[in-house]
Short mmCIF file of C-alpha atoms and ligand atoms in Angstrom, two decimals:
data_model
loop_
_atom_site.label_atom_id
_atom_site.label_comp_id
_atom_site.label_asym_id
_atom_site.label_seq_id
_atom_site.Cartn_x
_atom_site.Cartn_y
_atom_site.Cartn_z
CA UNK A 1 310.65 74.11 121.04
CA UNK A 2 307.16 73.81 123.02
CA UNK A 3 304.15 75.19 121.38
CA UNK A 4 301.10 76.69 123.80
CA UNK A 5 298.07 77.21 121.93
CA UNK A 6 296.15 79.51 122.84
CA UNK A 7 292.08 80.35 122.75
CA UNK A 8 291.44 84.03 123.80
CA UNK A 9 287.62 84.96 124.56
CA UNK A 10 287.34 88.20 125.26
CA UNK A 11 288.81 90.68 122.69
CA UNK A 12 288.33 93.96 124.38
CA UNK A 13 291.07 96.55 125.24
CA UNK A 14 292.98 93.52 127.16
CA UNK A 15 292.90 91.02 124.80
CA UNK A 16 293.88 93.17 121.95
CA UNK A 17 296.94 94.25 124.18
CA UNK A 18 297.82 90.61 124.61
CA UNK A 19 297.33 89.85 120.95
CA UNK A 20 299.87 93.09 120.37
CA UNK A 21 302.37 91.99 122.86
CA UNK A 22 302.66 88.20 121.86
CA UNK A 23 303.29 89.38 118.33
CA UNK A 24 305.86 91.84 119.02
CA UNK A 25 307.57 89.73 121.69
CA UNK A 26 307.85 86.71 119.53
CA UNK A 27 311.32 85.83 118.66
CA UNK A 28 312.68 86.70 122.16
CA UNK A 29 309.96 84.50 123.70
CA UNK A 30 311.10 81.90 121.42
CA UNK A 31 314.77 82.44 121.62
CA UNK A 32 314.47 83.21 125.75
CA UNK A 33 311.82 80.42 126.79
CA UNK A 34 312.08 77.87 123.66
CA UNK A 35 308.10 78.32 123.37
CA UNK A 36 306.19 79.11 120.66
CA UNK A 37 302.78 81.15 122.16
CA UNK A 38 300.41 80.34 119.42
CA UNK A 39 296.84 82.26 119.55
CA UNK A 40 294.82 79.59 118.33
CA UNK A 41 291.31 81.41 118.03
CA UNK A 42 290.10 84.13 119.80
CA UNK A 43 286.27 84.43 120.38
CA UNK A 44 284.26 87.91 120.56
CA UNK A 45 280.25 88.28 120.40
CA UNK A 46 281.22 91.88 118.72
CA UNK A 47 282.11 90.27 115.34
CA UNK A 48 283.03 93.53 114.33
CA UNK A 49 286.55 93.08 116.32
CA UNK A 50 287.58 90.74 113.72
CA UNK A 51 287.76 93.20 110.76
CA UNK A 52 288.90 95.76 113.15
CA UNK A 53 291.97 94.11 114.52
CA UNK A 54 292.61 92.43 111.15
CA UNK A 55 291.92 88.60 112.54
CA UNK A 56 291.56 86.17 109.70
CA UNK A 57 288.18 84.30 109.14
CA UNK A 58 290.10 81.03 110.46
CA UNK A 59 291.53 82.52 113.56
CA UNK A 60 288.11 84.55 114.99
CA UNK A 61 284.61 82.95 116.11
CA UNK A 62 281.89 84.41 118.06
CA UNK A 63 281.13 81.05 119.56
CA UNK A 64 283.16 80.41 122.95
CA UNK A 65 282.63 76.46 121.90
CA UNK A 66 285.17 76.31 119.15
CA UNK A 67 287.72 77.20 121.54
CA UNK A 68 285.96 74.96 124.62
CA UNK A 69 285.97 72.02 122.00
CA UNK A 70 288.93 72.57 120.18
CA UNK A 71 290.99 69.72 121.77
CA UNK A 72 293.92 70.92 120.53
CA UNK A 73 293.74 74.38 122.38
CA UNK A 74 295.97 74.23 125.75
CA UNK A 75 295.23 76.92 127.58
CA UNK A 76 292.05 79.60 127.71
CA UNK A 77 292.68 83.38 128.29
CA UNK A 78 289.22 84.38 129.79
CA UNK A 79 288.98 87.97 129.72
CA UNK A 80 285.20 88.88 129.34
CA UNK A 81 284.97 90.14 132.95
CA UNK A 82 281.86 90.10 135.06
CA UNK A 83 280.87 86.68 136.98
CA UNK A 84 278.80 85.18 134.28
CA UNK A 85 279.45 83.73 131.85
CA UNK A 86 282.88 83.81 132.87
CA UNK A 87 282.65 80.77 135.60
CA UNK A 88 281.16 78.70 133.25
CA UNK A 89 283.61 79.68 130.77
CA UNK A 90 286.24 79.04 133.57
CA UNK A 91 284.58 75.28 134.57
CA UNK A 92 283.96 74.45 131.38
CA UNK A 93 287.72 75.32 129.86
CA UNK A 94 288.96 73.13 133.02
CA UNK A 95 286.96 70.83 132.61
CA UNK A 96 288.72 69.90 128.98
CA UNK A 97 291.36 69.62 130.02
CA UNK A 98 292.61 73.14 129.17
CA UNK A 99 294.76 75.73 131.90
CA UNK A 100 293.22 78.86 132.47
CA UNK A 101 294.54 82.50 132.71
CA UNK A 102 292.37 84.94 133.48
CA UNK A 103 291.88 88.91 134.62
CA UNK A 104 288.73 88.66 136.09
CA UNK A 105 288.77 89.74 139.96
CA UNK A 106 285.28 89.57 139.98
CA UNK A 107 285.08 86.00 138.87
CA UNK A 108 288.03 85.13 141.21
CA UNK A 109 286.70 86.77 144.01
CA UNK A 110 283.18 84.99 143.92
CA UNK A 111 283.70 81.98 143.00
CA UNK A 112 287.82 81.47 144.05
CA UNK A 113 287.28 78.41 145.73
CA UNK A 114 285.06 76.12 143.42
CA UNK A 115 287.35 76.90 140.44
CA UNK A 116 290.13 75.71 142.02
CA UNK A 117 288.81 72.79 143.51
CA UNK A 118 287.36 71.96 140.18
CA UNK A 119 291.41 73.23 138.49
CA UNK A 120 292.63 71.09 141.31
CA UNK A 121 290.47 67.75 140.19
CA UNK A 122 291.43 68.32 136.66
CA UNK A 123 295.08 68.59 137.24
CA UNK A 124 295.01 72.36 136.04
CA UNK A 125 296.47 75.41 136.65
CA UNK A 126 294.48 78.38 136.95
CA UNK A 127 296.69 82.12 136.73
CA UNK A 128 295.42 84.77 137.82
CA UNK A 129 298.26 87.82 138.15
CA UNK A 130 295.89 90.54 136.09
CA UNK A 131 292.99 89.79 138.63
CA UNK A 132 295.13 92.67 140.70
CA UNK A 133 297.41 95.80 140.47
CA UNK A 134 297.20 94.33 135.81
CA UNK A 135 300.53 93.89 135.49
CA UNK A 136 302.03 94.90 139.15
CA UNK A 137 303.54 91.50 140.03
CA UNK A 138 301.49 91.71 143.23
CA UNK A 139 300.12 87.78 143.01
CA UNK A 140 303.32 86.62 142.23
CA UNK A 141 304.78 88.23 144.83
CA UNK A 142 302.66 86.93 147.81
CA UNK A 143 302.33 83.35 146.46
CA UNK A 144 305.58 83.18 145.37
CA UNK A 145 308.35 86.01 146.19
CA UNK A 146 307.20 86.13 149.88
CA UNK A 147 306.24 82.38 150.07
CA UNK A 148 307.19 81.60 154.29
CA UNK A 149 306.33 85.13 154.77
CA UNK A 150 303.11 86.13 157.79
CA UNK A 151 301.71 89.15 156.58
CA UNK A 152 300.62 92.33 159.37
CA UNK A 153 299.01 94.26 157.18
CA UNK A 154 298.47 95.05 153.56
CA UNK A 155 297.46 98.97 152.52
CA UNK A 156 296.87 98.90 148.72
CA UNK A 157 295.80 101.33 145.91
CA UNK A 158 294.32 99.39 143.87
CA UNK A 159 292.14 100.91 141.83
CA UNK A 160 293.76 103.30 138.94
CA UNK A 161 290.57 104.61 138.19
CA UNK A 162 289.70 105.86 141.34
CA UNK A 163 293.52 106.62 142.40
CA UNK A 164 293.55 108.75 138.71
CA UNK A 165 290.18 110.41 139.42
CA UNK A 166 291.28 111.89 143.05
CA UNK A 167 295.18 112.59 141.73
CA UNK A 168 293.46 114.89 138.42
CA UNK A 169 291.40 116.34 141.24
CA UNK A 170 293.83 117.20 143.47
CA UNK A 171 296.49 118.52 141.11
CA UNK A 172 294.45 119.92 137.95
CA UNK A 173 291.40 120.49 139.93
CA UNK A 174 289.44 119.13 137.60
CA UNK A 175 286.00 117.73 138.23
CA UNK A 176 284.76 114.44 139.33
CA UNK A 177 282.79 113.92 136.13
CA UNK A 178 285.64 115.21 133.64
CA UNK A 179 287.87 112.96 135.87
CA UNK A 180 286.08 109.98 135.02
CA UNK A 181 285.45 110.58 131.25
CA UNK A 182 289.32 111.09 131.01
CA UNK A 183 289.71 107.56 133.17
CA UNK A 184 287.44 105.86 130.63
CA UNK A 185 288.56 107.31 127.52
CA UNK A 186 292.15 105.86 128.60
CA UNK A 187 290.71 102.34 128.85
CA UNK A 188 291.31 102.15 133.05
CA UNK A 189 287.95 102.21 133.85
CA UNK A 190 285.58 98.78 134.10
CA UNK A 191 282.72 98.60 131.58
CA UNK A 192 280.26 99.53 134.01
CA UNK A 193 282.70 101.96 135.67
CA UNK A 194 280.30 102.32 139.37
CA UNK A 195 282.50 99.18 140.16
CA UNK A 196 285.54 101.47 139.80
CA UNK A 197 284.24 104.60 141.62
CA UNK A 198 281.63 102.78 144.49
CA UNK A 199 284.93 100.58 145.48
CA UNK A 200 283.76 97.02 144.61
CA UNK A 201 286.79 96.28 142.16
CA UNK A 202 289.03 97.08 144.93
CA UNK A 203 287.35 95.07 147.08
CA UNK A 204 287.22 92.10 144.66
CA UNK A 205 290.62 92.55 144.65
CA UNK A 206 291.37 92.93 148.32
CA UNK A 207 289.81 89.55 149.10
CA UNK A 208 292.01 88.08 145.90
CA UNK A 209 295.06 89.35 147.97
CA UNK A 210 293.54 88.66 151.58
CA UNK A 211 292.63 84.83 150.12
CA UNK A 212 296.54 84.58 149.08
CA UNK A 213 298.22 86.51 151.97
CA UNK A 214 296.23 85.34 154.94
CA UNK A 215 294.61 82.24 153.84
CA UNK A 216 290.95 83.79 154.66
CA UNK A 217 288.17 83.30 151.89
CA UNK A 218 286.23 86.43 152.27
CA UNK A 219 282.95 87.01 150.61
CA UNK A 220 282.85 90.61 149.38
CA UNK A 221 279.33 91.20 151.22
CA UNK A 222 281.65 91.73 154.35
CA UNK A 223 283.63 93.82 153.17
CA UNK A 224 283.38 97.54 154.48
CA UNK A 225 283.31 99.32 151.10
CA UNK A 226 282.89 103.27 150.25
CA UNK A 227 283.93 104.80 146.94
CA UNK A 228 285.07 108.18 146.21
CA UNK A 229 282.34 109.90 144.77
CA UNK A 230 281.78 111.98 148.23
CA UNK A 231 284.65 113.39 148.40
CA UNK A 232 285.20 117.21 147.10
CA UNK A 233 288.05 119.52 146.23
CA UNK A 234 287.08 121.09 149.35
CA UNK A 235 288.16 117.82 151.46
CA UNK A 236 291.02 117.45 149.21
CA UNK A 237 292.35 121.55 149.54
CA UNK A 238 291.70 121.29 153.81
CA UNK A 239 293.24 117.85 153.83
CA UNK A 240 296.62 119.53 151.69
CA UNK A 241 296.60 122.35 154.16
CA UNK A 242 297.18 119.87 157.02
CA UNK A 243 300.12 117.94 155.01
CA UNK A 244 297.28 115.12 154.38
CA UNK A 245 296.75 113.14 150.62
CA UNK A 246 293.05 111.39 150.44
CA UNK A 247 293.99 107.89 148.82
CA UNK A 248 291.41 105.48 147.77
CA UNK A 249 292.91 102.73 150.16
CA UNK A 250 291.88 98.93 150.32
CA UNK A 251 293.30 98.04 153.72
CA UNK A 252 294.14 94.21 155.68
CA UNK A 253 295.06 94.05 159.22
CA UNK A 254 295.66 91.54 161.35
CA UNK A 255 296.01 91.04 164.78
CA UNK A 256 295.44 88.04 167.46
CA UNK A 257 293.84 86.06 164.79
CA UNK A 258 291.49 88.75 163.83
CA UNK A 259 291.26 90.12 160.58
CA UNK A 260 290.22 93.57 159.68
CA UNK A 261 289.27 94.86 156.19
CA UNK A 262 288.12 97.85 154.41
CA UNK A 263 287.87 99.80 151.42
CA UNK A 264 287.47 103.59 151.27
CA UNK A 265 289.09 106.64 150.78
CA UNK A 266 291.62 107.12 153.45
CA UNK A 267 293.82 110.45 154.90
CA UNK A 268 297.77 109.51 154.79
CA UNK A 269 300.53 111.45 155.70
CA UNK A 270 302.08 113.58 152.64
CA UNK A 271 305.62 112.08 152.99
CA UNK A 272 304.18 108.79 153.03
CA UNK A 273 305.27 106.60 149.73
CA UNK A 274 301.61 105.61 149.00
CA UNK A 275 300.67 109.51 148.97
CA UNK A 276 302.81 110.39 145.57
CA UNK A 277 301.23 106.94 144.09
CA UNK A 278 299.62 109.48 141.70
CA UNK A 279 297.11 108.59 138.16
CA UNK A 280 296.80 105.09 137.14
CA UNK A 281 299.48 103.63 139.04
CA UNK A 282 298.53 101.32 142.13
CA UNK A 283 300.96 100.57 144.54
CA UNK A 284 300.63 97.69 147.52
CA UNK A 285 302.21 98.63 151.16
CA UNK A 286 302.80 95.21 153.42
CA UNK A 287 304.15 94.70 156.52
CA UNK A 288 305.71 90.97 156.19
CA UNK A 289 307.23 88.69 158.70
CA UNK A 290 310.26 88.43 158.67
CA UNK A 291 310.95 90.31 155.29
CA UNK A 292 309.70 93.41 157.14
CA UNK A 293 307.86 96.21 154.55
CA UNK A 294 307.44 95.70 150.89
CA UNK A 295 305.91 98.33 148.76
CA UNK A 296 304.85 97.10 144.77
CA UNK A 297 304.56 100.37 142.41
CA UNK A 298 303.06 100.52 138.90
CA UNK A 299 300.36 100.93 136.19
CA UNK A 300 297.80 99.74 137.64
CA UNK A 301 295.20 99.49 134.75
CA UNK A 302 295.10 100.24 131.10
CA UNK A 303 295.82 98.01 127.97
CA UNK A 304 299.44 96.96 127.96
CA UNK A 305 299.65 96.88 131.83
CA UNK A 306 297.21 94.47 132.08
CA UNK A 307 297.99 92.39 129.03
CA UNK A 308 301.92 92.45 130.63
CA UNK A 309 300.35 90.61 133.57
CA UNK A 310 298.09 88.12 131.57
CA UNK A 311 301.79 87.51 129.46
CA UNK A 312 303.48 86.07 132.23
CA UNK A 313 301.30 84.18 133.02
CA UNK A 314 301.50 82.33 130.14
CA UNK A 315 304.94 82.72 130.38
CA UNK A 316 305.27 80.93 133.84
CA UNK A 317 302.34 78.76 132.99
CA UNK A 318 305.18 77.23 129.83
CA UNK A 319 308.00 77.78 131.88
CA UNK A 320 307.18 75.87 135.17
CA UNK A 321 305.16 73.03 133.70
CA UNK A 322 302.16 71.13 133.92
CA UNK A 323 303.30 69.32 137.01
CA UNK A 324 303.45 72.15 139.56
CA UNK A 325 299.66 73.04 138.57
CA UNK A 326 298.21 70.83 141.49
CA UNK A 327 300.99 72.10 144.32
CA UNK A 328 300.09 75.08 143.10
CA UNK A 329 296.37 75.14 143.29
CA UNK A 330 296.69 73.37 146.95
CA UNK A 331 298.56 76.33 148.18
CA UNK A 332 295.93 79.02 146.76
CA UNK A 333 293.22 77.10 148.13
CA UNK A 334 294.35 76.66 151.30
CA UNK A 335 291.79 78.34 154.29
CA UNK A 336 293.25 79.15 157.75
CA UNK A 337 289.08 78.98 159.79
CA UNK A 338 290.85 80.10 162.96
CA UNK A 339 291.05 83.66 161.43
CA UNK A 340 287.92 85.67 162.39
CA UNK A 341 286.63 89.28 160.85
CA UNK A 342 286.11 92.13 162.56
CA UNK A 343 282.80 94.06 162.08
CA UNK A 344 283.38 97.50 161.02
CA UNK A 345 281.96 99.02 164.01
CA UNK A 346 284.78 97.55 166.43
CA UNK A 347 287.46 99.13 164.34
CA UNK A 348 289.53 101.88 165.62
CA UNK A 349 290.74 104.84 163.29
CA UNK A 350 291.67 108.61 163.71
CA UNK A 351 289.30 110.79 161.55
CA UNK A 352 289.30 113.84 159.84
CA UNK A 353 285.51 115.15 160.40
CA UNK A 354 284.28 118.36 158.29
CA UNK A 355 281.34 120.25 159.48
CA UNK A 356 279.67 123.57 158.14
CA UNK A 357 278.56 125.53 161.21
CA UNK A 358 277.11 128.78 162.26
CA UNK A 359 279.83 131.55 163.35
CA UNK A 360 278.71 132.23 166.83
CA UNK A 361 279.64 132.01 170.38
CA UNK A 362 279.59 128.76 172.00
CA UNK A 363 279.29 126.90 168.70
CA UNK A 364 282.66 124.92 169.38
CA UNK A 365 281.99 124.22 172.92
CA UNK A 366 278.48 122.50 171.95
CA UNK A 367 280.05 120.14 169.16
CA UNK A 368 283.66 119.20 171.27
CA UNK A 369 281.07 118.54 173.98
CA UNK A 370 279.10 115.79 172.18
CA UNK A 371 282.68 114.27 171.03
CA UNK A 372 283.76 114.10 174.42
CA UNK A 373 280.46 112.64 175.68
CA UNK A 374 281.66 109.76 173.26
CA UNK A 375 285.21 109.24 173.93
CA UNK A 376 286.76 110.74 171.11
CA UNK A 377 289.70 113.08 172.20
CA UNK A 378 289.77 116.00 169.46
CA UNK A 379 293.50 116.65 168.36
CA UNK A 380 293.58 119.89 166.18
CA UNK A 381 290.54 122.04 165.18
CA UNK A 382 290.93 124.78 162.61
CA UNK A 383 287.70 126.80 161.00
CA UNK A 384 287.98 128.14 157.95
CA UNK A 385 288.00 131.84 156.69
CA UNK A 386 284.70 132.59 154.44
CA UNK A 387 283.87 135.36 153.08
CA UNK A 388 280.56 136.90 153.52
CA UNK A 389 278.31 133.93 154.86
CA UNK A 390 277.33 132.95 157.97
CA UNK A 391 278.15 129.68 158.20
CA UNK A 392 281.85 128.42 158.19
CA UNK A 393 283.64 125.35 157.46
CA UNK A 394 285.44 123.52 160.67
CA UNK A 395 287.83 121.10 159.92
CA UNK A 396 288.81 118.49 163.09
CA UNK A 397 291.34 115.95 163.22
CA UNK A 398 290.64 113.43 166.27
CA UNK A 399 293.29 110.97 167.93
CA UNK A 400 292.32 107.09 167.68
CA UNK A 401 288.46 106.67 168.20
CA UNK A 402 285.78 103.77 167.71
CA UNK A 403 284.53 103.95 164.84
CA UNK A 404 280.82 103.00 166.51
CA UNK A 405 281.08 106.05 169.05
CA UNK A 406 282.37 108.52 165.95
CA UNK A 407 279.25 107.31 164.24
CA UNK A 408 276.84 108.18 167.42
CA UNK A 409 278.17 111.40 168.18
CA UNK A 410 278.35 112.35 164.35
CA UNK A 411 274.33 111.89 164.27
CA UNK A 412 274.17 113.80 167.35
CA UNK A 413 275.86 116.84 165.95
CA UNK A 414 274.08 116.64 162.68
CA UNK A 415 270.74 117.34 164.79
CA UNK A 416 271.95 120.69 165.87
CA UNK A 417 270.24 123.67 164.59
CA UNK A 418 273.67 125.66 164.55
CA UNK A 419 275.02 122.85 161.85
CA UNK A 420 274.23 123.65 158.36
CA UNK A 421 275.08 120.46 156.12
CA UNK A 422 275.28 117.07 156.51
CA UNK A 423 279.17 115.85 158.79
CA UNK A 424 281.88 114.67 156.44
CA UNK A 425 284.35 112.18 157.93
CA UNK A 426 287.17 110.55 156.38
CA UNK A 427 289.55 107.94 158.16
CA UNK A 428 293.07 108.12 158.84
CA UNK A 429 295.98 105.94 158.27
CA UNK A 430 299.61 106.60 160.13
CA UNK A 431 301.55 104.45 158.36
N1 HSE B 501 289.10 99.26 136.32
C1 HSE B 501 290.25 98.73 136.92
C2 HSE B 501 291.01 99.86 137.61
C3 HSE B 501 291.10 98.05 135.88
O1 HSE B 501 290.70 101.03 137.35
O2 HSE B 501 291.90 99.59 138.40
C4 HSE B 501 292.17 97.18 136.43
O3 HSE B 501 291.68 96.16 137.21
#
């Protein structure tokens, strides 16, 4: 029987999930991998978490250096989140000697490529399945599943909280705010929960996936990132009437060498798989070569979901052995330089664009007019019934346009006197 002992810092919502699930998995882990998973310590600064989850004296500290020093600990869950401590944490633990599993995008996403350089020197293995999607096998599945694979594009929601916030708004029309509070309550959301709903954790997470799936380190600074908090159940009600679902996409392409990325709310088709991906469940679209399309569904965040991906982990980290860790860490590391991003202004979407206007003669002629002047082809316009005001909503879908000219004209027709609140647009995806 092998024994992997275990140091856990971090005893939030996730490390109290993988405390539950080790315990209750026991005997088949023992039985099914002939490996004992022995929690050796687990560290908290809140030493109220020991008396809450019943730790003994002997198993809890609140000083990460019992478990850094402890010679006789194998392997360090890291689950505090944020970037620091965590990459010390992360050096340190590698450092002696230890393996590392950890759920931190943030820290993966940063500072990716000195931790495994240092996991690499050390003879390590760093895991990192949780970083994405919790327990959605979606690192696994690039690195490993579709190992030989060239990947055309990737369309992911990633995010539950933001995914759960627009899905309670769409279908119990409940507010943004409630939304959230409901997210958080359920344990989906970050600790500083802007991450969630500004669309930096999915974009942490899109460069994990970009890093594994295209072999281009990407800082998050270039990144084209919007969250969800503009969007309204008026956007949401127009976009149903047009058989259109907002998603909070984070979206790869690649073409030619070029790369393009972004992260914001996105118009799909209705029918499309992602658009029933509905609460906390993610789900990763990717167009593989020569596998062809892959789609990954599940829980995307909360306790058990997330602790199931820190699990096997450890599970694969027993199972495959010490002597895979530096093959392993080569092929994570590796860069492809050739690949080159494309700014967000050279990009090329169609757009749903919402304007309140003034009901008058000549109104639609003045604002098709400016589009025109910059290239973008209008495919269906439809304004919207309101009852006793002036001003009326009009709702335009256009065909393919650059997303630099869209930008122009859009300041152009906010100028105009007849155009009563600031343009809404809202990219779209045919998939
Ligand atoms: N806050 C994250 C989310 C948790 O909502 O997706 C999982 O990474």
């Amino acid at each position: 029987m092998n024994k992997i002992n275990i140091g856990l810092i971090g005893c939030g919502t996730v490390g109290a999930g993988v405390i539950k699930i080790l315990k209750n998995q026991n005997k088949l882990f023992s039985k099914k991998f002939q490996t004992e998973f022995k929690i050796k310590k687990v560290c908290d600064k809140n030493s109220a978490i020991a008396k809450r989850m019943k730790l003994s004296k002997s198993l809890f500290t609140t000083k990460i250096d019992d478990i850094l020093n402890d010679k006789n600990i194998d392997v360090v869950i890291e689950l505090i989140g944020g970037t620091h401590p965590a990459k010390e944490i992360v050096l340190q633990a590698l450092r002696s000697k230890k393996h590392v599993i950890t759920a931190n995008k943030a820290v993966i996403a940063k500072y990716g490529s000195e931790l495994f350089k240092e996991a690499l020197k050390q003879k390590k293995n760093i895991y990192f399945e949780s970083s994405v999607g919790a327990g959605v096998p979606i690192i696994n599945a690039i690195t490993e599943g579709l190992a030989g694979n060239t990947f055309k594009s990737l369309y992911g929601i990633i995010n539950g909280t933001s995914n759960f916030i627009l899905s309670e708004m769409t279908h119990s029309l409940c507010t943004f705010a409630d939304a959230l509070s409901k997210a958080q309550k359920n344990g989906y959301a970050e600790s500083n929960p802007t991450l969630d709903v500004n669309g930096m954790d999915a974009a942490h997470k899109l460069s994990i996936l970009v890093r594994l799936a295209v072999d281009k380190i990407i800082d998050v600074k270039n990144i084209h990132v919007e969250g969800i908090t503009q969007i309204s159940h008026d956007d949401i009600k127009y976009a149903k009437d047009l058989g259109l679902v907002i998603k909070p996409l984070a979206i790869a392409k690649t073409a030619n060498n070029n790369l393009e990325l972004r992260v914001h709310p996105t118009l799909i088709d209705e029918d499309h798989p992602l658009a029933s991906v509905n609460g906390v469940f993610n789900a990763i679209f990717l167009e593989t070569d020569p596998m062809g399309d892959i789609l990954l569904y599940g829980q995307g965040a909360g306790q058990l979901a997330a602790a199931s991906g820190v699990v096997s982990d450890l599970v694969n980290l027993a199972t495959k052995g010490e002597n895979i860790a530096c093959a392993r860490m080569k092929n994570i590391a590796y860069e492809d330089r050739s690949i080159k991003l494309k700014q967000i202004d050279q990009i090329e979407t169609k757009f749903y664009i919402r304007l309140l206007v003034t009901d008058k003669p000549g109104v639609l002629s003045k604002i098709s007019g400016i589009l025109g002047k910059h290239d973008i082809s209008i495919d269906s316009v439809n304004q919207k019934k309101q009852k006793k005001t002036s001003s009326v909503p009009l709702v335009m879908l256009t065909h393919l346009a650059k997303e630099k000219k869209l930008r122009i004209a859009l300041e152009e027709i906010a100028k105009l006197s007849l155009v009563k609140s600031k343009p809404v647009a809202i990219r779209m995806e045919n998939l």
